[in-house]
Amino acid sequence: MGEAPAFLVEDLKSKLTNGFHLKSKVCETAVDIGCNRTYVIGDPKSESLAVRVFDKLTNEWVFPIVLGTKPKASKGHSAVVLDQDRVLVIRGDTSSDDGFWFLEVNTLFVREQKARLGTEVVAWSKGVIGEAEKPIVISGPSGVGKGTLIAKLMEEFPLMFGFSVSHTTRAPRNNEKNGVHYHFSERGAMEKDIDGGKFLEFAAVHGNLYGTSVEAVDVVAEKGKRCILDIDVQGARSVRASSLEAIFIFICPPSFEELEKRLRARGTEVEEQIQKRLRNAKAELEQGASPGLFDHILVNDDLENCYDKLKVLLGLTDAVKTTPKSELVHVPLEHTGLKIGEKIVMKCSAAEQERFVLDLGSMRGGAPGRTRGLRICAAEELSDSELGFLG
Ligand SMILES: Nc1nc2c(ncn2[C@@H]2O[C@H](COP(=O)(O)OP(=O)(O)O)[C@@H](O)[C@H]2O)c(=O)[nH]1
Ligand SMILES: Nc1ncnc2c1ncn2[C@@H]1O[C@H](COP(=O)(O)OP(=O)(O)O)[C@@H](O)[C@H]1O
């Protein structure tokens, strides 16, 4: 594979000196990161946001493994280098809740995956406007009442909460539906997806494999709902260490005897499994008390009482706060932009008067999850010199 045709790469590069310009119908862009690599994004044929890398040291094209939830195809996009770790890709002709995507090329997550997979890796992370409500992690020993409490939340607030459907190698219980309670999986297939970086966390629990896929969390966020994860203490530790900021709640039984009584009364495990779960419960109860792991510990004695406390923790008792959805804007196919510090000043073609600022100053998170905290503000918030660019 010879040298990239210079006209292709040069033509495609965002003109970074004074901003970047998307000529309408441009389905391929190129940006330089570092002195040896040009990242080419897009494919004119399929309009997909495929990624390939031209390595100037070897004069070879590199086709990386692409992780994370991928953006949909786009009739045109623009690309601007934010720093040595990520490129902002703006999909034209979309609304702002699906318009801003981050191609991560050297973040900690990408570097970890490169080391693990031993090959070139990039990862997409979808930009989320505003501060989506934090996900909620609920842990506790088998039989304590996690599922019961979560079911009550989902029933009372169906539009607010979404359940992160885990994968597991455990066999389904009589009342459990595949894709609803769990994605019931073969161990081999699940391990392959874990190796492919598709899981936020996974753990061996009671002799089975359980895991939360990135998609499982994104699907809930995609619906604008608050994600609830029912995962064990090992999973809680992994999420605590990840870029996914969450609220961590541990549910305790009023006594060990009561826990055993509930587990037996539920009638879903055979004796051997009950014994295993009770043995594990002792360790889980200790873990639940570990400093800095869980934000809240709730004793599930009387169910209604515990449920009321859970709602207080989640701020559900007073008039439900409707966080004002930040103004969604339309990102037209043809747009021009200028990166000024942590702001992207967007100006649209003459025909469209939209002009707005994408403020990245408080963005955080990232692949394999989403990049949150983006802010859209009016151009009027700009200084005169910044406005000067808008003409
Ligand atoms: N780490 C992790 N644990 C999970 C996940 N899904 C379920 N678990 C935990 O696995 C344990 C067993 O779950 P399950 O077999 O449904 O039994 P239950 O606790 O009696 O409902 C529970 O502690 C769950 O919280 C997951 O995606 N990741
Ligand atoms: N506060 C409670 N008092 C008595 N029984 C309860 C209480 N909470 C849950 N249960 C019952 O205990 C059993 C285990 O509850 P479940 O939600 O399946 O626990 P987990 O999901 O933590 O394994 C179920 O039969 C449930 O109806």
Short mmCIF file of C-alpha atoms and ligand atoms in Angstrom, two decimals:
data_model
loop_
_atom_site.label_atom_id
_atom_site.label_comp_id
_atom_site.label_asym_id
_atom_site.label_seq_id
_atom_site.Cartn_x
_atom_site.Cartn_y
_atom_site.Cartn_z
CA MET A 1 0.00 0.00 0.00
CA GLY A 2 1.77 3.12 -1.24
CA GLU A 3 1.76 6.67 -0.03
CA ALA A 4 -1.68 8.19 0.50
CA PRO A 5 -2.53 10.31 -2.56
CA ALA A 6 -1.40 13.72 -1.30
CA PHE A 7 -4.33 15.52 -2.94
CA LEU A 8 -6.74 13.25 -1.01
CA VAL A 9 -5.23 13.82 2.39
CA GLU A 10 -4.40 17.50 1.89
CA ASP A 11 -7.77 18.30 0.37
CA LEU A 12 -9.57 16.61 3.22
CA LYS A 13 -7.70 18.24 6.04
CA SER A 14 -9.64 20.70 8.16
CA LYS A 15 -8.13 24.11 7.62
CA LEU A 16 -7.08 24.46 11.23
CA THR A 17 -5.37 27.82 10.90
CA ASN A 18 -8.60 29.73 11.05
CA GLY A 19 -11.14 27.08 11.70
CA PHE A 20 -12.49 24.27 9.64
CA HIS A 21 -14.93 24.32 6.79
CA LEU A 22 -17.29 21.64 5.71
CA LYS A 23 -18.00 21.85 2.02
CA SER A 24 -21.45 20.32 1.66
CA LYS A 25 -21.46 16.68 0.66
CA VAL A 26 -17.99 16.14 2.07
CA CYS A 27 -18.11 12.61 3.37
CA GLU A 28 -14.42 12.24 4.05
CA THR A 29 -12.16 14.37 6.22
CA ALA A 30 -8.57 14.04 7.38
CA VAL A 31 -6.83 15.37 10.44
CA ASP A 32 -3.25 15.12 11.64
CA ILE A 33 -2.54 14.06 15.21
CA GLY A 34 1.10 14.14 16.20
CA CYS A 35 3.63 14.38 13.38
CA ASN A 36 3.25 10.87 12.00
CA ARG A 37 -0.42 10.05 11.73
CA THR A 38 -3.26 11.26 9.58
CA TYR A 39 -6.71 10.02 10.55
CA VAL A 40 -9.10 9.80 7.60
CA ILE A 41 -12.75 9.69 8.67
CA GLY A 42 -15.64 8.75 6.41
CA ASP A 43 -16.30 6.87 3.20
CA PRO A 44 -17.87 8.67 0.18
CA LYS A 45 -19.38 5.44 -1.08
CA SER A 46 -21.23 4.31 2.04
CA GLU A 47 -21.32 7.72 3.78
CA SER A 48 -20.36 5.72 6.90
CA LEU A 49 -17.93 7.28 9.38
CA ALA A 50 -15.30 4.62 8.80
CA VAL A 51 -11.81 5.31 10.16
CA ARG A 52 -8.42 4.60 8.64
CA VAL A 53 -5.01 5.89 9.60
CA PHE A 54 -2.12 6.88 7.33
CA ASP A 55 1.19 6.25 9.10
CA LYS A 56 3.75 8.61 7.58
CA LEU A 57 6.64 6.66 9.05
CA THR A 58 5.78 3.44 7.24
CA ASN A 59 3.80 5.04 4.40
CA GLU A 60 1.16 2.43 5.14
CA TRP A 61 -2.57 2.60 5.75
CA VAL A 62 -3.65 1.14 9.10
CA PHE A 63 -7.22 -0.09 9.63
CA PRO A 64 -7.84 0.08 13.41
CA ILE A 65 -10.32 -1.89 15.50
CA VAL A 66 -13.14 0.58 16.15
CA LEU A 67 -14.73 0.31 19.63
CA GLY A 68 -17.70 2.08 21.24
CA THR A 69 -21.17 2.85 19.92
CA LYS A 70 -20.64 4.01 16.34
CA PRO A 71 -22.25 7.08 14.77
CA LYS A 72 -24.77 6.61 11.97
CA ALA A 73 -23.76 7.32 8.35
CA SER A 74 -23.76 10.99 7.45
CA LYS A 75 -24.23 12.95 4.24
CA GLY A 76 -21.45 15.25 5.37
CA HIS A 77 -19.40 15.92 8.44
CA SER A 78 -16.56 18.08 9.68
CA ALA A 79 -13.67 17.07 11.91
CA VAL A 80 -11.51 19.12 14.23
CA VAL A 81 -8.63 17.99 16.44
CA LEU A 82 -9.35 18.82 20.08
CA ASP A 83 -6.07 17.55 21.53
CA GLN A 84 -3.65 14.67 21.11
CA ASP A 85 -6.31 12.19 22.31
CA ARG A 86 -9.49 12.95 20.45
CA VAL A 87 -11.11 14.43 17.37
CA LEU A 88 -14.52 16.11 17.42
CA VAL A 89 -16.62 14.97 14.48
CA ILE A 90 -19.73 17.02 13.71
CA ARG A 91 -22.35 15.22 11.63
CA GLY A 92 -24.13 17.64 9.28
CA ASP A 93 -27.90 17.74 8.81
CA THR A 94 -28.65 16.39 12.29
CA SER A 95 -30.03 17.75 15.52
CA SER A 96 -27.51 18.40 18.27
CA ASP A 97 -28.50 15.32 20.26
CA ASP A 98 -26.91 13.13 17.60
CA GLY A 99 -24.57 15.58 15.95
CA PHE A 100 -21.42 15.60 18.08
CA TRP A 101 -19.17 12.55 18.26
CA PHE A 102 -15.68 12.09 19.71
CA LEU A 103 -13.19 9.86 17.93
CA GLU A 104 -10.77 8.82 20.66
CA VAL A 105 -7.32 7.91 19.35
CA ASN A 106 -5.12 8.01 22.42
CA THR A 107 -7.22 8.27 25.60
CA LEU A 108 -6.52 5.99 28.55
CA PHE A 109 -9.33 3.66 27.45
CA VAL A 110 -7.89 3.43 23.90
CA ARG A 111 -4.36 2.87 25.17
CA GLU A 112 -5.61 0.08 27.49
CA GLN A 113 -7.47 -1.60 24.64
CA LYS A 114 -4.44 -1.26 22.33
CA ALA A 115 -2.27 -2.99 24.94
CA ARG A 116 -4.87 -5.68 25.52
CA LEU A 117 -5.61 -6.37 21.86
CA GLY A 118 -2.08 -5.77 20.61
CA THR A 119 -3.25 -3.81 17.59
CA GLU A 120 -4.31 -0.33 16.49
CA VAL A 121 -7.52 0.78 18.21
CA VAL A 122 -9.76 3.85 18.06
CA ALA A 123 -13.06 4.35 19.92
CA TRP A 124 -16.17 6.45 19.36
CA SER A 125 -17.95 8.24 22.18
CA LYS A 126 -21.24 10.03 21.55
CA GLY A 127 -21.45 13.61 22.81
CA VAL A 128 -24.36 14.24 25.18
CA ILE A 129 -25.72 17.76 25.61
CA GLY A 130 -26.26 18.75 29.22
CA GLU A 131 -25.96 16.77 32.38
CA ALA A 132 -27.91 13.55 31.93
CA GLU A 133 -29.05 12.22 35.31
CA LYS A 134 -26.42 9.95 36.78
CA PRO A 135 -27.00 6.19 36.41
CA ILE A 136 -27.83 4.25 39.59
CA VAL A 137 -25.90 1.13 40.66
CA ILE A 138 -27.81 -1.15 43.08
CA SER A 139 -25.95 -4.04 44.72
CA GLY A 140 -26.64 -6.48 47.52
CA PRO A 141 -26.64 -10.19 48.37
CA SER A 142 -28.88 -12.60 46.49
CA GLY A 143 -32.42 -12.52 47.89
CA VAL A 144 -32.14 -9.14 49.63
CA GLY A 145 -34.78 -7.46 47.45
CA LYS A 146 -32.83 -5.60 44.73
CA GLY A 147 -35.09 -6.84 41.93
CA THR A 148 -38.24 -6.06 43.92
CA LEU A 149 -37.16 -2.48 44.64
CA ILE A 150 -36.07 -1.87 41.04
CA ALA A 151 -39.37 -3.25 39.73
CA LYS A 152 -41.24 -0.79 41.98
CA LEU A 153 -39.17 2.13 40.64
CA MET A 154 -39.73 1.11 37.04
CA GLU A 155 -43.45 0.67 37.65
CA GLU A 156 -43.95 4.03 39.38
CA PHE A 157 -41.63 6.01 37.06
CA PRO A 158 -41.76 4.21 33.67
CA LEU A 159 -40.73 7.31 31.71
CA MET A 160 -37.84 8.17 34.01
CA PHE A 161 -35.97 4.92 34.55
CA GLY A 162 -34.57 2.28 32.22
CA PHE A 163 -33.04 -1.01 33.30
CA SER A 164 -29.57 -1.98 32.10
CA VAL A 165 -30.13 -5.51 30.78
CA SER A 166 -27.03 -7.51 31.74
CA HIS A 167 -25.60 -10.52 29.96
CA THR A 168 -25.28 -13.74 31.95
CA THR A 169 -24.41 -17.38 31.46
CA ARG A 170 -26.90 -18.30 34.24
CA ALA A 171 -29.98 -20.23 33.08
CA PRO A 172 -33.22 -18.19 33.01
CA ARG A 173 -35.70 -18.54 35.89
CA ASN A 174 -39.34 -19.45 35.06
CA ASN A 175 -40.56 -15.85 35.01
CA GLU A 176 -37.52 -14.40 33.21
CA LYS A 177 -37.59 -13.29 29.58
CA ASN A 178 -34.47 -13.09 27.38
CA GLY A 179 -33.65 -9.46 26.52
CA VAL A 180 -35.84 -8.20 29.38
CA HIS A 181 -34.34 -9.57 32.63
CA TYR A 182 -31.03 -10.63 31.07
CA HIS A 183 -29.40 -11.37 27.75
CA PHE A 184 -28.96 -15.09 28.43
CA SER A 185 -25.69 -16.02 26.71
CA GLU A 186 -23.25 -18.80 25.98
CA ARG A 187 -19.97 -18.33 27.86
CA GLY A 188 -17.84 -18.42 24.67
CA ALA A 189 -19.85 -15.72 22.91
CA MET A 190 -19.84 -13.54 26.00
CA GLU A 191 -16.08 -13.93 26.51
CA LYS A 192 -15.52 -13.01 22.84
CA ASP A 193 -17.49 -9.78 23.27
CA ILE A 194 -15.62 -9.05 26.50
CA ASP A 195 -12.36 -9.41 24.55
CA GLY A 196 -13.84 -7.08 21.92
CA GLY A 197 -14.13 -4.32 24.52
CA LYS A 198 -17.92 -4.35 24.38
CA PHE A 199 -18.37 -4.60 28.15
CA LEU A 200 -18.27 -1.84 30.74
CA GLU A 201 -17.73 -4.46 33.46
CA PHE A 202 -18.09 -8.19 34.05
CA ALA A 203 -17.62 -10.60 36.94
CA ALA A 204 -17.91 -14.26 37.94
CA VAL A 205 -20.78 -14.38 40.46
CA HIS A 206 -22.14 -17.55 42.13
CA GLY A 207 -20.39 -19.65 39.48
CA ASN A 208 -21.82 -17.82 36.48
CA LEU A 209 -20.51 -14.97 34.32
CA TYR A 210 -22.41 -11.66 34.47
CA GLY A 211 -21.61 -8.44 32.61
CA THR A 212 -22.89 -5.01 31.61
CA SER A 213 -22.37 -4.21 27.93
CA VAL A 214 -21.71 -0.62 26.85
CA GLU A 215 -24.73 -0.91 24.61
CA ALA A 216 -26.97 -1.89 27.54
CA VAL A 217 -26.25 1.42 29.25
CA ASP A 218 -26.27 3.49 26.05
CA VAL A 219 -29.63 2.10 24.95
CA VAL A 220 -31.23 3.42 28.14
CA ALA A 221 -29.49 6.80 27.85
CA GLU A 222 -30.52 6.91 24.20
CA LYS A 223 -34.14 6.94 25.38
CA GLY A 224 -33.30 9.86 27.67
CA LYS A 225 -33.93 7.65 30.69
CA ARG A 226 -31.96 7.24 33.88
CA CYS A 227 -30.11 3.92 33.85
CA ILE A 228 -30.44 1.43 36.72
CA LEU A 229 -27.76 -1.26 37.02
CA ASP A 230 -28.34 -4.30 39.27
CA ILE A 231 -24.78 -5.60 39.63
CA ASP A 232 -22.66 -7.31 42.27
CA VAL A 233 -20.02 -5.63 44.44
CA GLN A 234 -17.21 -6.56 42.02
CA GLY A 235 -19.14 -4.87 39.24
CA ALA A 236 -19.72 -1.84 41.45
CA ARG A 237 -15.97 -1.55 41.99
CA SER A 238 -15.35 -1.69 38.21
CA VAL A 239 -17.97 0.98 37.51
CA ARG A 240 -16.57 3.14 40.34
CA ALA A 241 -13.17 2.94 38.59
CA SER A 242 -14.61 3.67 35.14
CA SER A 243 -15.54 6.97 33.50
CA LEU A 244 -19.24 6.26 34.13
CA GLU A 245 -20.23 8.49 37.08
CA ALA A 246 -23.05 6.86 39.01
CA ILE A 247 -24.84 6.79 42.37
CA PHE A 248 -23.96 3.59 44.27
CA ILE A 249 -26.54 2.05 46.63
CA PHE A 250 -26.06 -1.14 48.67
CA ILE A 251 -29.13 -3.02 49.94
CA CYS A 252 -28.78 -4.95 53.24
CA PRO A 253 -31.11 -7.49 54.82
CA PRO A 254 -32.36 -6.80 58.37
CA SER A 255 -30.63 -10.04 59.40
CA PHE A 256 -28.84 -12.99 57.82
CA GLU A 257 -31.70 -15.27 58.91
CA GLU A 258 -34.22 -13.03 57.09
CA LEU A 259 -32.01 -13.11 53.97
CA GLU A 260 -31.99 -16.91 54.02
CA LYS A 261 -35.75 -16.99 54.57
CA ARG A 262 -36.39 -14.74 51.53
CA LEU A 263 -34.00 -16.64 49.30
CA ARG A 264 -35.68 -19.94 50.19
CA ALA A 265 -39.18 -18.46 49.90
CA ARG A 266 -38.41 -17.16 46.40
CA GLY A 267 -37.92 -20.75 45.38
CA THR A 268 -35.68 -20.04 42.37
CA GLU A 269 -32.51 -21.86 43.44
CA VAL A 270 -31.83 -25.47 44.36
CA GLU A 271 -30.28 -26.22 47.78
CA GLU A 272 -26.71 -26.27 46.51
CA GLN A 273 -27.13 -22.86 44.85
CA ILE A 274 -28.82 -21.46 47.97
CA GLN A 275 -25.85 -22.57 50.09
CA LYS A 276 -23.40 -21.03 47.58
CA ARG A 277 -25.31 -17.74 47.52
CA LEU A 278 -25.52 -17.59 51.32
CA ARG A 279 -21.77 -18.24 51.60
CA ASN A 280 -21.11 -15.44 49.11
CA ALA A 281 -23.57 -13.18 50.94
CA LYS A 282 -21.27 -13.00 53.99
CA ALA A 283 -18.41 -11.62 51.84
CA GLU A 284 -20.77 -9.32 49.89
CA LEU A 285 -22.13 -7.79 53.12
CA GLU A 286 -18.56 -7.03 54.20
CA GLN A 287 -17.77 -5.55 50.78
CA GLY A 288 -20.92 -3.46 50.95
CA ALA A 289 -19.55 -1.72 54.01
CA SER A 290 -16.17 -0.91 52.35
CA PRO A 291 -15.45 2.79 52.73
CA GLY A 292 -15.73 4.78 49.51
CA LEU A 293 -17.45 2.05 47.51
CA PHE A 294 -21.17 2.75 48.06
CA ASP A 295 -22.67 6.21 48.50
CA HIS A 296 -25.68 4.88 50.42
CA ILE A 297 -26.57 1.73 52.40
CA LEU A 298 -30.29 0.87 52.75
CA VAL A 299 -31.67 -1.86 55.04
CA ASN A 300 -34.57 -3.59 53.32
CA ASP A 301 -36.63 -4.51 56.37
CA ASP A 302 -40.13 -3.27 55.63
CA LEU A 303 -40.39 -3.09 51.84
CA GLU A 304 -42.50 0.10 51.57
CA ASN A 305 -40.32 1.86 54.13
CA CYS A 306 -37.15 0.91 52.26
CA TYR A 307 -38.69 1.93 48.94
CA ASP A 308 -39.63 5.36 50.34
CA LYS A 309 -36.04 5.84 51.54
CA LEU A 310 -34.76 4.84 48.09
CA LYS A 311 -36.99 7.47 46.47
CA VAL A 312 -35.72 10.12 48.88
CA LEU A 313 -32.13 9.19 47.94
CA LEU A 314 -32.99 9.58 44.28
CA GLY A 315 -34.72 12.94 44.83
CA LEU A 316 -38.06 11.56 43.72
CA THR A 317 -40.22 12.72 46.61
CA ASP A 318 -40.47 16.46 45.97
CA ALA A 319 -42.04 17.73 42.73
CA VAL A 320 -40.07 15.85 40.14
CA LYS A 321 -37.44 18.29 38.94
CA THR A 322 -37.60 18.56 35.19
CA THR A 323 -34.08 19.50 34.24
CA PRO A 324 -34.66 21.93 31.39
CA LYS A 325 -33.63 20.15 28.21
CA SER A 326 -30.95 22.43 26.80
CA GLU A 327 -32.07 23.97 23.56
CA LEU A 328 -31.57 21.44 20.79
CA VAL A 329 -30.19 23.07 17.66
CA HIS A 330 -30.06 21.87 14.09
CA VAL A 331 -26.58 21.26 12.69
CA PRO A 332 -26.96 21.96 8.95
CA LEU A 333 -25.12 19.95 6.34
CA GLU A 334 -22.96 22.90 5.39
CA HIS A 335 -21.34 24.64 8.34
CA THR A 336 -18.13 26.40 9.22
CA GLY A 337 -16.52 26.34 12.59
CA LEU A 338 -13.66 27.77 14.57
CA LYS A 339 -12.07 26.14 17.60
CA ILE A 340 -11.36 28.84 20.17
CA GLY A 341 -10.00 27.31 23.37
CA GLU A 342 -12.72 24.95 24.60
CA LYS A 343 -15.41 26.43 22.38
CA ILE A 344 -16.42 25.51 18.87
CA VAL A 345 -17.98 28.53 17.24
CA MET A 346 -20.37 27.28 14.57
CA LYS A 347 -21.53 29.36 11.64
CA CYS A 348 -23.89 28.03 9.04
CA SER A 349 -24.22 28.71 5.35
CA ALA A 350 -25.57 32.13 4.37
CA ALA A 351 -28.96 30.64 3.70
CA GLU A 352 -29.27 29.46 7.28
CA GLN A 353 -28.91 32.03 9.98
CA GLU A 354 -28.12 29.54 12.74
CA ARG A 355 -24.99 30.39 14.60
CA PHE A 356 -24.24 28.85 17.96
CA VAL A 357 -21.39 27.85 20.22
CA LEU A 358 -20.62 24.32 21.37
CA ASP A 359 -18.91 24.70 24.73
CA LEU A 360 -16.72 21.72 25.64
CA GLY A 361 -15.39 23.29 28.82
CA SER A 362 -17.17 20.90 31.19
CA MET A 363 -17.20 17.77 29.09
CA ARG A 364 -16.22 14.50 30.77
CA GLY A 365 -16.62 10.75 30.54
CA GLY A 366 -15.75 9.15 27.22
CA ALA A 367 -15.44 5.78 25.49
CA PRO A 368 -16.66 3.13 25.96
CA GLY A 369 -19.53 5.23 27.34
CA ARG A 370 -20.65 8.69 26.34
CA THR A 371 -18.97 12.09 26.63
CA ARG A 372 -21.29 14.19 28.79
CA GLY A 373 -21.61 17.79 29.83
CA LEU A 374 -21.56 19.44 26.38
CA ARG A 375 -23.24 22.84 26.35
CA ILE A 376 -24.86 24.75 23.52
CA CYS A 377 -24.83 28.51 24.05
CA ALA A 378 -25.84 31.50 21.97
CA ALA A 379 -23.23 33.32 19.92
CA GLU A 380 -24.00 36.42 21.98
CA GLU A 381 -21.95 34.87 24.81
CA LEU A 382 -18.84 35.32 22.65
CA SER A 383 -16.28 38.07 22.92
CA ASP A 384 -16.01 40.62 20.09
CA SER A 385 -12.90 38.96 18.65
CA GLU A 386 -14.62 35.56 18.66
CA LEU A 387 -17.69 37.14 17.06
CA GLY A 388 -15.40 38.69 14.48
CA PHE A 389 -14.88 35.26 12.99
CA LEU A 390 -18.60 34.95 12.45
CA GLY A 391 -18.59 38.07 10.34
N1 LIG B 1 -20.89 -7.59 38.00
C1 LIG B 1 -22.13 -7.83 37.58
N2 LIG B 1 -23.01 -8.44 38.42
C2 LIG B 1 -24.27 -8.65 37.94
C3 LIG B 1 -24.70 -8.25 36.65
N3 LIG B 1 -26.02 -8.59 36.51
C4 LIG B 1 -26.40 -9.17 37.69
N4 LIG B 1 -25.34 -9.21 38.54
C5 LIG B 1 -25.29 -9.69 39.95
O1 LIG B 1 -25.20 -11.08 39.95
C6 LIG B 1 -25.77 -11.56 41.17
C7 LIG B 1 -26.70 -12.69 40.84
O2 LIG B 1 -27.77 -12.17 40.09
P1 LIG B 1 -29.04 -13.15 39.89
O3 LIG B 1 -28.53 -14.47 39.41
O4 LIG B 1 -30.04 -12.43 39.04
O5 LIG B 1 -29.52 -13.41 41.37
P2 LIG B 1 -30.21 -12.46 42.46
O6 LIG B 1 -29.19 -11.58 43.08
O7 LIG B 1 -30.75 -13.45 43.42
O8 LIG B 1 -31.28 -11.68 41.74
C8 LIG B 1 -26.49 -10.37 41.80
O9 LIG B 1 -25.69 -9.86 42.86
C9 LIG B 1 -26.55 -9.35 40.70
O10 LIG B 1 -26.48 -7.99 41.20
C10 LIG B 1 -23.73 -7.61 35.81
O11 LIG B 1 -24.01 -7.20 34.67
N5 LIG B 1 -22.48 -7.42 36.31
N1 LIG B 2 -38.73 -6.14 52.45
C1 LIG B 2 -39.04 -7.41 52.12
N2 LIG B 2 -39.66 -8.18 53.04
C2 LIG B 2 -39.97 -9.47 52.74
N3 LIG B 2 -39.72 -10.07 51.54
C3 LIG B 2 -39.10 -9.31 50.59
C4 LIG B 2 -38.72 -7.98 50.83
N4 LIG B 2 -38.12 -7.49 49.68
C5 LIG B 2 -38.12 -8.51 48.78
N5 LIG B 2 -38.72 -9.61 49.33
C6 LIG B 2 -38.89 -10.92 48.70
O1 LIG B 2 -37.62 -11.56 48.80
C7 LIG B 2 -37.35 -12.35 47.63
C8 LIG B 2 -36.05 -11.87 46.99
O2 LIG B 2 -36.31 -10.59 46.42
P1 LIG B 2 -35.56 -10.20 45.06
O3 LIG B 2 -36.03 -8.86 44.68
O4 LIG B 2 -35.66 -11.31 44.08
O5 LIG B 2 -34.03 -10.13 45.59
P2 LIG B 2 -32.69 -9.93 44.75
O6 LIG B 2 -33.07 -9.33 43.43
O7 LIG B 2 -31.87 -9.01 45.60
O8 LIG B 2 -32.09 -11.27 44.63
C9 LIG B 2 -38.54 -12.16 46.72
O9 LIG B 2 -39.43 -13.28 46.89
C10 LIG B 2 -39.21 -10.88 47.22
O10 LIG B 2 -40.62 -10.90 47.00
#
